[in-house]
């Protein structure tokens, strides 16, 4: 009897989450899949899928930019997260507050602000002009788009790495020193392996939004750099070709699922990292 009550209680407790997932996750995925494999009349077709071959270069460019942005973000975030994790409690609070502070503003506002800074008559070129340097063309370049990705998604890399590093017991490092390990040995044999769950989580959390972004490439790319997110946005908002847009979105969702599978493969359940 108690087991039945426990099962009923568990079902009632989980019901809101199951309902939420069904309405806001499963149903939208099914709608996207439906549009991806149908035409405008609702008839089944594979034309949308075969047409994706025309966007292979765009897919490659999106993945390439996202990989570069993710690598740069990792190279910046890991040393910073390590430094913060080894600092005092008050310093950790201040540094993490500074990392999170830009996230209080909308991504659109942050990106638009950088567009004003990097444009030809922007703040940065004005400062360069005061020292006699000709204005630099930054908007409309791959560097500007990648910079926008790094800037906007940097906290998503710092936080999971910091979370894992801060949980490493100092006594483990002290034991390694007692056994003759130097700084490099501790880094490559202890710190890096133990922090891999945070690294994998951070890579996933930066790569996934980077590969699907469209506002960053629109504003910082100056309309000259077309990523897969831009193609989807145009198909949905301008061409009203929901079927092709859905097929492109379906490919991105598969990519996201692959990234999540990789993350679950390399992230242990007790690492304390939440995505």
PDB file of C-alpha atoms in Angstrom:
ATOM      1  CA  UNK A   1       0.000   0.000   0.000  1.00  0.00           C
ATOM      2  CA  UNK A   2       2.794   2.374   0.936  1.00  0.00           C
ATOM      3  CA  UNK A   3       4.550   1.602  -2.343  1.00  0.00           C
ATOM      4  CA  UNK A   4       1.411   2.523  -4.299  1.00  0.00           C
ATOM      5  CA  UNK A   5       1.114   5.764  -2.351  1.00  0.00           C
ATOM      6  CA  UNK A   6       4.757   6.527  -3.034  1.00  0.00           C
ATOM      7  CA  UNK A   7       4.288   5.873  -6.749  1.00  0.00           C
ATOM      8  CA  UNK A   8       1.166   8.055  -6.848  1.00  0.00           C
ATOM      9  CA  UNK A   9       2.942  10.799  -4.940  1.00  0.00           C
ATOM     10  CA  UNK A  10       5.929  10.679  -7.261  1.00  0.00           C
ATOM     11  CA  UNK A  11       3.631  10.851 -10.278  1.00  0.00           C
ATOM     12  CA  UNK A  12       1.813  13.893  -8.908  1.00  0.00           C
ATOM     13  CA  UNK A  13       5.081  15.630  -8.093  1.00  0.00           C
ATOM     14  CA  UNK A  14       6.543  14.947 -11.550  1.00  0.00           C
ATOM     15  CA  UNK A  15       3.351  15.698 -13.472  1.00  0.00           C
ATOM     16  CA  UNK A  16       3.933  19.481 -13.765  1.00  0.00           C
ATOM     17  CA  UNK A  17       7.444  18.942 -15.129  1.00  0.00           C
ATOM     18  CA  UNK A  18       6.279  16.278 -17.570  1.00  0.00           C
ATOM     19  CA  UNK A  19       3.466  18.545 -18.753  1.00  0.00           C
ATOM     20  CA  UNK A  20       5.858  21.496 -19.109  1.00  0.00           C
ATOM     21  CA  UNK A  21       8.311  19.392 -21.126  1.00  0.00           C
ATOM     22  CA  UNK A  22       5.548  18.063 -23.355  1.00  0.00           C
ATOM     23  CA  UNK A  23       4.114  21.510 -24.119  1.00  0.00           C
ATOM     24  CA  UNK A  24       7.304  23.530 -24.492  1.00  0.00           C
ATOM     25  CA  UNK A  25       9.843  20.935 -25.690  1.00  0.00           C
ATOM     26  CA  UNK A  26       8.269  17.871 -27.281  1.00  0.00           C
ATOM     27  CA  UNK A  27       5.401  19.603 -29.103  1.00  0.00           C
ATOM     28  CA  UNK A  28       7.615  22.339 -30.667  1.00  0.00           C
ATOM     29  CA  UNK A  29      10.083  19.679 -31.819  1.00  0.00           C
ATOM     30  CA  UNK A  30       7.302  17.712 -33.443  1.00  0.00           C
ATOM     31  CA  UNK A  31       6.014  20.850 -35.168  1.00  0.00           C
ATOM     32  CA  UNK A  32       9.483  21.608 -36.536  1.00  0.00           C
ATOM     33  CA  UNK A  33       9.826  18.021 -37.774  1.00  0.00           C
ATOM     34  CA  UNK A  34       6.400  18.220 -39.403  1.00  0.00           C
ATOM     35  CA  UNK A  35       7.246  21.395 -41.325  1.00  0.00           C
ATOM     36  CA  UNK A  36      10.666  20.033 -42.280  1.00  0.00           C
ATOM     37  CA  UNK A  37       9.160  17.008 -44.065  1.00  0.00           C
ATOM     38  CA  UNK A  38       6.142  18.677 -45.675  1.00  0.00           C
ATOM     39  CA  UNK A  39       5.568  21.274 -48.356  1.00  0.00           C
ATOM     40  CA  UNK A  40       3.377  24.380 -48.214  1.00  0.00           C
ATOM     41  CA  UNK A  41       0.323  22.252 -48.905  1.00  0.00           C
ATOM     42  CA  UNK A  42       1.087  19.849 -46.069  1.00  0.00           C
ATOM     43  CA  UNK A  43       2.112  16.954 -48.314  1.00  0.00           C
ATOM     44  CA  UNK A  44       5.068  14.780 -47.354  1.00  0.00           C
ATOM     45  CA  UNK A  45       8.295  15.653 -49.196  1.00  0.00           C
ATOM     46  CA  UNK A  46      12.049  15.345 -48.892  1.00  0.00           C
ATOM     47  CA  UNK A  47      12.683  18.435 -51.008  1.00  0.00           C
ATOM     48  CA  UNK A  48      13.438  20.578 -47.962  1.00  0.00           C
ATOM     49  CA  UNK A  49      16.079  18.128 -46.786  1.00  0.00           C
ATOM     50  CA  UNK A  50      17.719  17.776 -50.188  1.00  0.00           C
ATOM     51  CA  UNK A  51      17.783  21.559 -50.557  1.00  0.00           C
ATOM     52  CA  UNK A  52      20.043  21.777 -47.520  1.00  0.00           C
ATOM     53  CA  UNK A  53      22.957  20.897 -49.822  1.00  0.00           C
ATOM     54  CA  UNK A  54      22.729  24.436 -51.177  1.00  0.00           C
ATOM     55  CA  UNK A  55      23.622  25.739 -47.726  1.00  0.00           C
ATOM     56  CA  UNK A  56      26.585  23.478 -47.032  1.00  0.00           C
ATOM     57  CA  UNK A  57      29.032  26.387 -47.232  1.00  0.00           C
ATOM     58  CA  UNK A  58      26.911  28.374 -44.794  1.00  0.00           C
ATOM     59  CA  UNK A  59      26.813  25.451 -42.378  1.00  0.00           C
ATOM     60  CA  UNK A  60      30.583  25.061 -42.633  1.00  0.00           C
ATOM     61  CA  UNK A  61      31.160  28.789 -42.068  1.00  0.00           C
ATOM     62  CA  UNK A  62      28.861  28.811 -39.037  1.00  0.00           C
ATOM     63  CA  UNK A  63      30.583  25.799 -37.512  1.00  0.00           C
ATOM     64  CA  UNK A  64      34.032  27.206 -38.273  1.00  0.00           C
ATOM     65  CA  UNK A  65      33.310  30.596 -36.685  1.00  0.00           C
ATOM     66  CA  UNK A  66      31.709  28.897 -33.697  1.00  0.00           C
ATOM     67  CA  UNK A  67      34.703  26.609 -33.180  1.00  0.00           C
ATOM     68  CA  UNK A  68      37.102  29.564 -33.299  1.00  0.00           C
ATOM     69  CA  UNK A  69      34.940  31.555 -30.884  1.00  0.00           C
ATOM     70  CA  UNK A  70      34.658  28.570 -28.534  1.00  0.00           C
ATOM     71  CA  UNK A  71      38.422  27.999 -28.562  1.00  0.00           C
ATOM     72  CA  UNK A  72      39.180  31.667 -27.870  1.00  0.00           C
ATOM     73  CA  UNK A  73      36.588  31.712 -25.102  1.00  0.00           C
ATOM     74  CA  UNK A  74      38.145  28.615 -23.530  1.00  0.00           C
ATOM     75  CA  UNK A  75      41.665  30.068 -23.669  1.00  0.00           C
ATOM     76  CA  UNK A  76      40.446  33.231 -21.951  1.00  0.00           C
ATOM     77  CA  UNK A  77      38.102  31.600 -19.455  1.00  0.00           C
ATOM     78  CA  UNK A  78      40.236  28.778 -18.077  1.00  0.00           C
ATOM     79  CA  UNK A  79      43.093  30.895 -16.650  1.00  0.00           C
ATOM     80  CA  UNK A  80      40.595  33.433 -15.339  1.00  0.00           C
ATOM     81  CA  UNK A  81      38.419  30.756 -13.712  1.00  0.00           C
ATOM     82  CA  UNK A  82      41.501  29.138 -12.157  1.00  0.00           C
ATOM     83  CA  UNK A  83      42.693  32.463 -10.770  1.00  0.00           C
ATOM     84  CA  UNK A  84      39.274  33.223  -9.300  1.00  0.00           C
ATOM     85  CA  UNK A  85      38.904  29.742  -7.784  1.00  0.00           C
ATOM     86  CA  UNK A  86      42.228  30.154  -5.968  1.00  0.00           C
ATOM     87  CA  UNK A  87      41.392  33.633  -4.669  1.00  0.00           C
ATOM     88  CA  UNK A  88      39.783  34.581  -1.382  1.00  0.00           C
ATOM     89  CA  UNK A  89      36.046  34.361  -0.852  1.00  0.00           C
ATOM     90  CA  UNK A  90      35.504  38.131  -1.147  1.00  0.00           C
ATOM     91  CA  UNK A  91      37.569  38.305  -4.346  1.00  0.00           C
ATOM     92  CA  UNK A  92      35.609  35.416  -5.844  1.00  0.00           C
ATOM     93  CA  UNK A  93      32.319  37.206  -5.165  1.00  0.00           C
ATOM     94  CA  UNK A  94      33.526  40.439  -6.770  1.00  0.00           C
ATOM     95  CA  UNK A  95      35.033  38.744  -9.824  1.00  0.00           C
ATOM     96  CA  UNK A  96      31.985  36.573 -10.475  1.00  0.00           C
ATOM     97  CA  UNK A  97      29.773  39.620 -10.063  1.00  0.00           C
ATOM     98  CA  UNK A  98      31.800  41.410 -12.746  1.00  0.00           C
ATOM     99  CA  UNK A  99      31.461  38.393 -15.042  1.00  0.00           C
ATOM    100  CA  UNK A 100      27.701  38.241 -14.545  1.00  0.00           C
ATOM    101  CA  UNK A 101      27.102  41.998 -14.705  1.00  0.00           C
ATOM    102  CA  UNK A 102      26.919  42.245 -18.538  1.00  0.00           C
ATOM    103  CA  UNK A 103      24.405  39.382 -18.556  1.00  0.00           C
ATOM    104  CA  UNK A 104      21.917  41.626 -16.773  1.00  0.00           C
ATOM    105  CA  UNK A 105      21.530  43.487 -20.054  1.00  0.00           C
ATOM    106  CA  UNK A 106      19.818  42.028 -23.091  1.00  0.00           C
ATOM    107  CA  UNK A 107      22.055  40.440 -25.742  1.00  0.00           C
ATOM    108  CA  UNK A 108      20.619  42.800 -28.347  1.00  0.00           C
ATOM    109  CA  UNK A 109      21.663  45.847 -26.331  1.00  0.00           C
ATOM    110  CA  UNK A 110      25.154  44.501 -25.698  1.00  0.00           C
ATOM    111  CA  UNK A 111      25.692  43.673 -29.358  1.00  0.00           C
ATOM    112  CA  UNK A 112      24.286  46.983 -30.589  1.00  0.00           C
ATOM    113  CA  UNK A 113      26.571  48.821 -28.162  1.00  0.00           C
ATOM    114  CA  UNK A 114      29.629  47.084 -29.606  1.00  0.00           C
ATOM    115  CA  UNK A 115      28.432  47.938 -33.096  1.00  0.00           C
ATOM    116  CA  UNK A 116      28.529  51.617 -32.122  1.00  0.00           C
ATOM    117  CA  UNK A 117      31.987  51.177 -30.625  1.00  0.00           C
ATOM    118  CA  UNK A 118      33.507  49.328 -33.591  1.00  0.00           C
ATOM    119  CA  UNK A 119      31.918  51.200 -36.500  1.00  0.00           C
ATOM    120  CA  UNK A 120      33.975  53.560 -38.653  1.00  0.00           C
ATOM    121  CA  UNK A 121      32.894  56.658 -36.736  1.00  0.00           C
ATOM    122  CA  UNK A 122      32.645  54.808 -33.445  1.00  0.00           C
ATOM    123  CA  UNK A 123      34.407  55.321 -30.153  1.00  0.00           C
ATOM    124  CA  UNK A 124      37.393  53.080 -30.903  1.00  0.00           C
ATOM    125  CA  UNK A 125      38.216  54.710 -34.252  1.00  0.00           C
ATOM    126  CA  UNK A 126      37.758  58.137 -32.694  1.00  0.00           C
ATOM    127  CA  UNK A 127      40.365  57.280 -30.074  1.00  0.00           C
ATOM    128  CA  UNK A 128      42.707  55.950 -32.752  1.00  0.00           C
ATOM    129  CA  UNK A 129      42.195  59.153 -34.733  1.00  0.00           C
ATOM    130  CA  UNK A 130      43.440  61.269 -31.830  1.00  0.00           C
ATOM    131  CA  UNK A 131      46.845  59.568 -32.095  1.00  0.00           C
ATOM    132  CA  UNK A 132      47.001  59.825 -35.882  1.00  0.00           C
ATOM    133  CA  UNK A 133      45.904  56.314 -36.843  1.00  0.00           C
ATOM    134  CA  UNK A 134      43.559  55.964 -39.798  1.00  0.00           C
ATOM    135  CA  UNK A 135      40.097  54.495 -39.056  1.00  0.00           C
ATOM    136  CA  UNK A 136      40.056  50.706 -39.119  1.00  0.00           C
ATOM    137  CA  UNK A 137      37.350  48.671 -40.791  1.00  0.00           C
ATOM    138  CA  UNK A 138      36.020  46.393 -38.081  1.00  0.00           C
ATOM    139  CA  UNK A 139      32.291  46.083 -38.737  1.00  0.00           C
ATOM    140  CA  UNK A 140      31.602  43.572 -41.498  1.00  0.00           C
ATOM    141  CA  UNK A 141      34.663  41.442 -40.788  1.00  0.00           C
ATOM    142  CA  UNK A 142      34.890  37.866 -39.459  1.00  0.00           C
ATOM    143  CA  UNK A 143      36.899  39.176 -36.507  1.00  0.00           C
ATOM    144  CA  UNK A 144      34.020  41.380 -35.389  1.00  0.00           C
ATOM    145  CA  UNK A 145      31.530  38.505 -35.561  1.00  0.00           C
ATOM    146  CA  UNK A 146      33.814  36.151 -33.633  1.00  0.00           C
ATOM    147  CA  UNK A 147      34.539  38.899 -31.096  1.00  0.00           C
ATOM    148  CA  UNK A 148      30.793  39.334 -30.575  1.00  0.00           C
ATOM    149  CA  UNK A 149      30.391  35.617 -29.934  1.00  0.00           C
ATOM    150  CA  UNK A 150      33.279  35.562 -27.458  1.00  0.00           C
ATOM    151  CA  UNK A 151      32.060  38.645 -25.600  1.00  0.00           C
ATOM    152  CA  UNK A 152      28.438  37.560 -25.314  1.00  0.00           C
ATOM    153  CA  UNK A 153      29.052  33.931 -24.375  1.00  0.00           C
ATOM    154  CA  UNK A 154      32.170  34.259 -22.200  1.00  0.00           C
ATOM    155  CA  UNK A 155      30.255  33.852 -18.899  1.00  0.00           C
ATOM    156  CA  UNK A 156      28.845  30.545 -20.122  1.00  0.00           C
ATOM    157  CA  UNK A 157      32.392  29.213 -20.278  1.00  0.00           C
ATOM    158  CA  UNK A 158      33.724  30.811 -17.107  1.00  0.00           C
ATOM    159  CA  UNK A 159      30.967  29.716 -14.738  1.00  0.00           C
ATOM    160  CA  UNK A 160      31.044  25.908 -15.257  1.00  0.00           C
ATOM    161  CA  UNK A 161      34.854  25.832 -15.252  1.00  0.00           C
ATOM    162  CA  UNK A 162      34.978  27.967 -12.111  1.00  0.00           C
ATOM    163  CA  UNK A 163      32.367  25.731 -10.441  1.00  0.00           C
ATOM    164  CA  UNK A 164      34.444  22.602 -10.989  1.00  0.00           C
ATOM    165  CA  UNK A 165      37.789  24.192 -10.115  1.00  0.00           C
ATOM    166  CA  UNK A 166      36.425  25.631  -6.883  1.00  0.00           C
ATOM    167  CA  UNK A 167      35.377  22.115  -5.804  1.00  0.00           C
ATOM    168  CA  UNK A 168      38.874  20.640  -6.143  1.00  0.00           C
ATOM    169  CA  UNK A 169      40.080  19.800  -2.641  1.00  0.00           C
ATOM    170  CA  UNK A 170      43.322  21.728  -1.878  1.00  0.00           C
ATOM    171  CA  UNK A 171      44.571  18.696   0.048  1.00  0.00           C
ATOM    172  CA  UNK A 172      44.820  16.801  -3.260  1.00  0.00           C
ATOM    173  CA  UNK A 173      47.212  19.407  -4.620  1.00  0.00           C
ATOM    174  CA  UNK A 174      49.160  19.398  -1.364  1.00  0.00           C
ATOM    175  CA  UNK A 175      49.483  15.623  -1.578  1.00  0.00           C
ATOM    176  CA  UNK A 176      50.763  15.942  -5.135  1.00  0.00           C
ATOM    177  CA  UNK A 177      53.395  18.433  -3.965  1.00  0.00           C
ATOM    178  CA  UNK A 178      54.462  16.046  -1.202  1.00  0.00           C
ATOM    179  CA  UNK A 179      54.945  13.382  -3.881  1.00  0.00           C
ATOM    180  CA  UNK A 180      57.241  15.655  -5.874  1.00  0.00           C
ATOM    181  CA  UNK A 181      54.864  17.195  -8.411  1.00  0.00           C
ATOM    182  CA  UNK A 182      55.747  20.645  -9.709  1.00  0.00           C
ATOM    183  CA  UNK A 183      53.300  23.265 -10.977  1.00  0.00           C
ATOM    184  CA  UNK A 184      53.133  21.865 -14.520  1.00  0.00           C
ATOM    185  CA  UNK A 185      52.701  18.318 -13.272  1.00  0.00           C
ATOM    186  CA  UNK A 186      49.825  19.364 -11.016  1.00  0.00           C
ATOM    187  CA  UNK A 187      48.206  21.261 -13.869  1.00  0.00           C
ATOM    188  CA  UNK A 188      48.307  18.481 -16.461  1.00  0.00           C
ATOM    189  CA  UNK A 189      47.905  15.445 -14.208  1.00  0.00           C
ATOM    190  CA  UNK A 190      45.423  16.708 -11.611  1.00  0.00           C
ATOM    191  CA  UNK A 191      43.776  20.061 -12.325  1.00  0.00           C
ATOM    192  CA  UNK A 192      43.015  19.610 -16.031  1.00  0.00           C
ATOM    193  CA  UNK A 193      41.602  16.054 -15.745  1.00  0.00           C
ATOM    194  CA  UNK A 194      39.456  16.980 -12.751  1.00  0.00           C
ATOM    195  CA  UNK A 195      38.156  20.128 -14.465  1.00  0.00           C
ATOM    196  CA  UNK A 196      37.193  18.416 -17.733  1.00  0.00           C
ATOM    197  CA  UNK A 197      33.481  18.189 -16.807  1.00  0.00           C
ATOM    198  CA  UNK A 198      33.379  21.982 -16.521  1.00  0.00           C
ATOM    199  CA  UNK A 199      35.358  22.408 -19.739  1.00  0.00           C
ATOM    200  CA  UNK A 200      33.006  20.124 -21.680  1.00  0.00           C
ATOM    201  CA  UNK A 201      29.972  21.895 -20.265  1.00  0.00           C
ATOM    202  CA  UNK A 202      31.433  25.296 -21.126  1.00  0.00           C
ATOM    203  CA  UNK A 203      32.293  24.220 -24.674  1.00  0.00           C
ATOM    204  CA  UNK A 204      28.747  22.991 -25.190  1.00  0.00           C
ATOM    205  CA  UNK A 205      27.165  26.119 -23.710  1.00  0.00           C
ATOM    206  CA  UNK A 206      29.259  28.411 -25.936  1.00  0.00           C
ATOM    207  CA  UNK A 207      29.298  26.422 -29.166  1.00  0.00           C
ATOM    208  CA  UNK A 208      25.549  25.754 -29.347  1.00  0.00           C
ATOM    209  CA  UNK A 209      24.361  29.401 -29.186  1.00  0.00           C
ATOM    210  CA  UNK A 210      27.276  30.539 -31.341  1.00  0.00           C
ATOM    211  CA  UNK A 211      26.462  28.182 -34.194  1.00  0.00           C
ATOM    212  CA  UNK A 212      22.806  29.261 -34.207  1.00  0.00           C
ATOM    213  CA  UNK A 213      23.217  33.000 -33.649  1.00  0.00           C
ATOM    214  CA  UNK A 214      21.929  35.516 -36.153  1.00  0.00           C
ATOM    215  CA  UNK A 215      21.740  38.919 -34.427  1.00  0.00           C
ATOM    216  CA  UNK A 216      25.486  39.059 -33.753  1.00  0.00           C
ATOM    217  CA  UNK A 217      26.347  38.306 -37.374  1.00  0.00           C
ATOM    218  CA  UNK A 218      23.728  40.773 -38.603  1.00  0.00           C
ATOM    219  CA  UNK A 219      24.985  43.715 -36.565  1.00  0.00           C
ATOM    220  CA  UNK A 220      28.725  43.076 -36.260  1.00  0.00           C
ATOM    221  CA  UNK A 221      28.899  41.394 -39.674  1.00  0.00           C
ATOM    222  CA  UNK A 222      27.325  44.404 -41.321  1.00  0.00           C
ATOM    223  CA  UNK A 223      25.081  42.183 -43.437  1.00  0.00           C
ATOM    224  CA  UNK A 224      28.122  40.824 -45.295  1.00  0.00           C
ATOM    225  CA  UNK A 225      28.554  37.607 -43.301  1.00  0.00           C
ATOM    226  CA  UNK A 226      25.749  35.083 -43.588  1.00  0.00           C
ATOM    227  CA  UNK A 227      25.547  32.348 -40.979  1.00  0.00           C
ATOM    228  CA  UNK A 228      23.021  29.555 -40.743  1.00  0.00           C
ATOM    229  CA  UNK A 229      21.044  31.450 -38.105  1.00  0.00           C
ATOM    230  CA  UNK A 230      20.677  34.339 -40.562  1.00  0.00           C
ATOM    231  CA  UNK A 231      19.374  31.972 -43.246  1.00  0.00           C
ATOM    232  CA  UNK A 232      16.766  30.540 -40.867  1.00  0.00           C
ATOM    233  CA  UNK A 233      15.704  34.015 -39.753  1.00  0.00           C
ATOM    234  CA  UNK A 234      15.310  35.170 -43.357  1.00  0.00           C
ATOM    235  CA  UNK A 235      13.338  32.090 -44.340  1.00  0.00           C
ATOM    236  CA  UNK A 236      10.966  32.607 -41.423  1.00  0.00           C
ATOM    237  CA  UNK A 237      10.634  36.404 -41.364  1.00  0.00           C
ATOM    238  CA  UNK A 238      11.165  37.509 -44.958  1.00  0.00           C
ATOM    239  CA  UNK A 239      10.485  34.606 -47.329  1.00  0.00           C
ATOM    240  CA  UNK A 240       7.852  32.974 -45.108  1.00  0.00           C
ATOM    241  CA  UNK A 241       9.282  29.616 -46.174  1.00  0.00           C
ATOM    242  CA  UNK A 242       8.611  27.862 -42.886  1.00  0.00           C
ATOM    243  CA  UNK A 243       9.301  24.444 -44.363  1.00  0.00           C
ATOM    244  CA  UNK A 244      12.860  25.184 -45.410  1.00  0.00           C
ATOM    245  CA  UNK A 245      13.464  27.142 -42.218  1.00  0.00           C
ATOM    246  CA  UNK A 246      12.227  24.191 -40.200  1.00  0.00           C
ATOM    247  CA  UNK A 247      14.516  21.770 -42.039  1.00  0.00           C
ATOM    248  CA  UNK A 248      17.497  24.022 -41.311  1.00  0.00           C
ATOM    249  CA  UNK A 249      16.419  24.267 -37.684  1.00  0.00           C
ATOM    250  CA  UNK A 250      16.083  20.491 -37.507  1.00  0.00           C
ATOM    251  CA  UNK A 251      19.716  20.075 -38.509  1.00  0.00           C
ATOM    252  CA  UNK A 252      20.751  22.530 -35.799  1.00  0.00           C
ATOM    253  CA  UNK A 253      18.676  20.660 -33.237  1.00  0.00           C
ATOM    254  CA  UNK A 254      20.420  17.433 -34.188  1.00  0.00           C
ATOM    255  CA  UNK A 255      23.741  19.223 -33.710  1.00  0.00           C
ATOM    256  CA  UNK A 256      22.595  20.401 -30.291  1.00  0.00           C
ATOM    257  CA  UNK A 257      21.567  16.876 -29.315  1.00  0.00           C
ATOM    258  CA  UNK A 258      24.975  15.577 -30.384  1.00  0.00           C
ATOM    259  CA  UNK A 259      26.685  18.230 -28.255  1.00  0.00           C
ATOM    260  CA  UNK A 260      24.495  17.347 -25.277  1.00  0.00           C
ATOM    261  CA  UNK A 261      25.298  13.651 -25.745  1.00  0.00           C
ATOM    262  CA  UNK A 262      28.999  14.439 -25.739  1.00  0.00           C
ATOM    263  CA  UNK A 263      28.567  16.533 -22.623  1.00  0.00           C
ATOM    264  CA  UNK A 264      26.733  13.727 -20.819  1.00  0.00           C
ATOM    265  CA  UNK A 265      29.434  11.284 -21.898  1.00  0.00           C
ATOM    266  CA  UNK A 266      32.276  13.283 -20.388  1.00  0.00           C
ATOM    267  CA  UNK A 267      30.498  15.000 -17.488  1.00  0.00           C
ATOM    268  CA  UNK A 268      30.022  12.957 -14.368  1.00  0.00           C
ATOM    269  CA  UNK A 269      26.800  13.247 -12.410  1.00  0.00           C
ATOM    270  CA  UNK A 270      28.578  14.375  -9.258  1.00  0.00           C
ATOM    271  CA  UNK A 271      30.657  17.147 -10.839  1.00  0.00           C
ATOM    272  CA  UNK A 272      28.211  19.805  -9.714  1.00  0.00           C
ATOM    273  CA  UNK A 273      28.049  21.440 -13.126  1.00  0.00           C
ATOM    274  CA  UNK A 274      24.581  22.455 -14.235  1.00  0.00           C
ATOM    275  CA  UNK A 275      23.742  23.255 -17.843  1.00  0.00           C
TER     276      UNK A 275
END
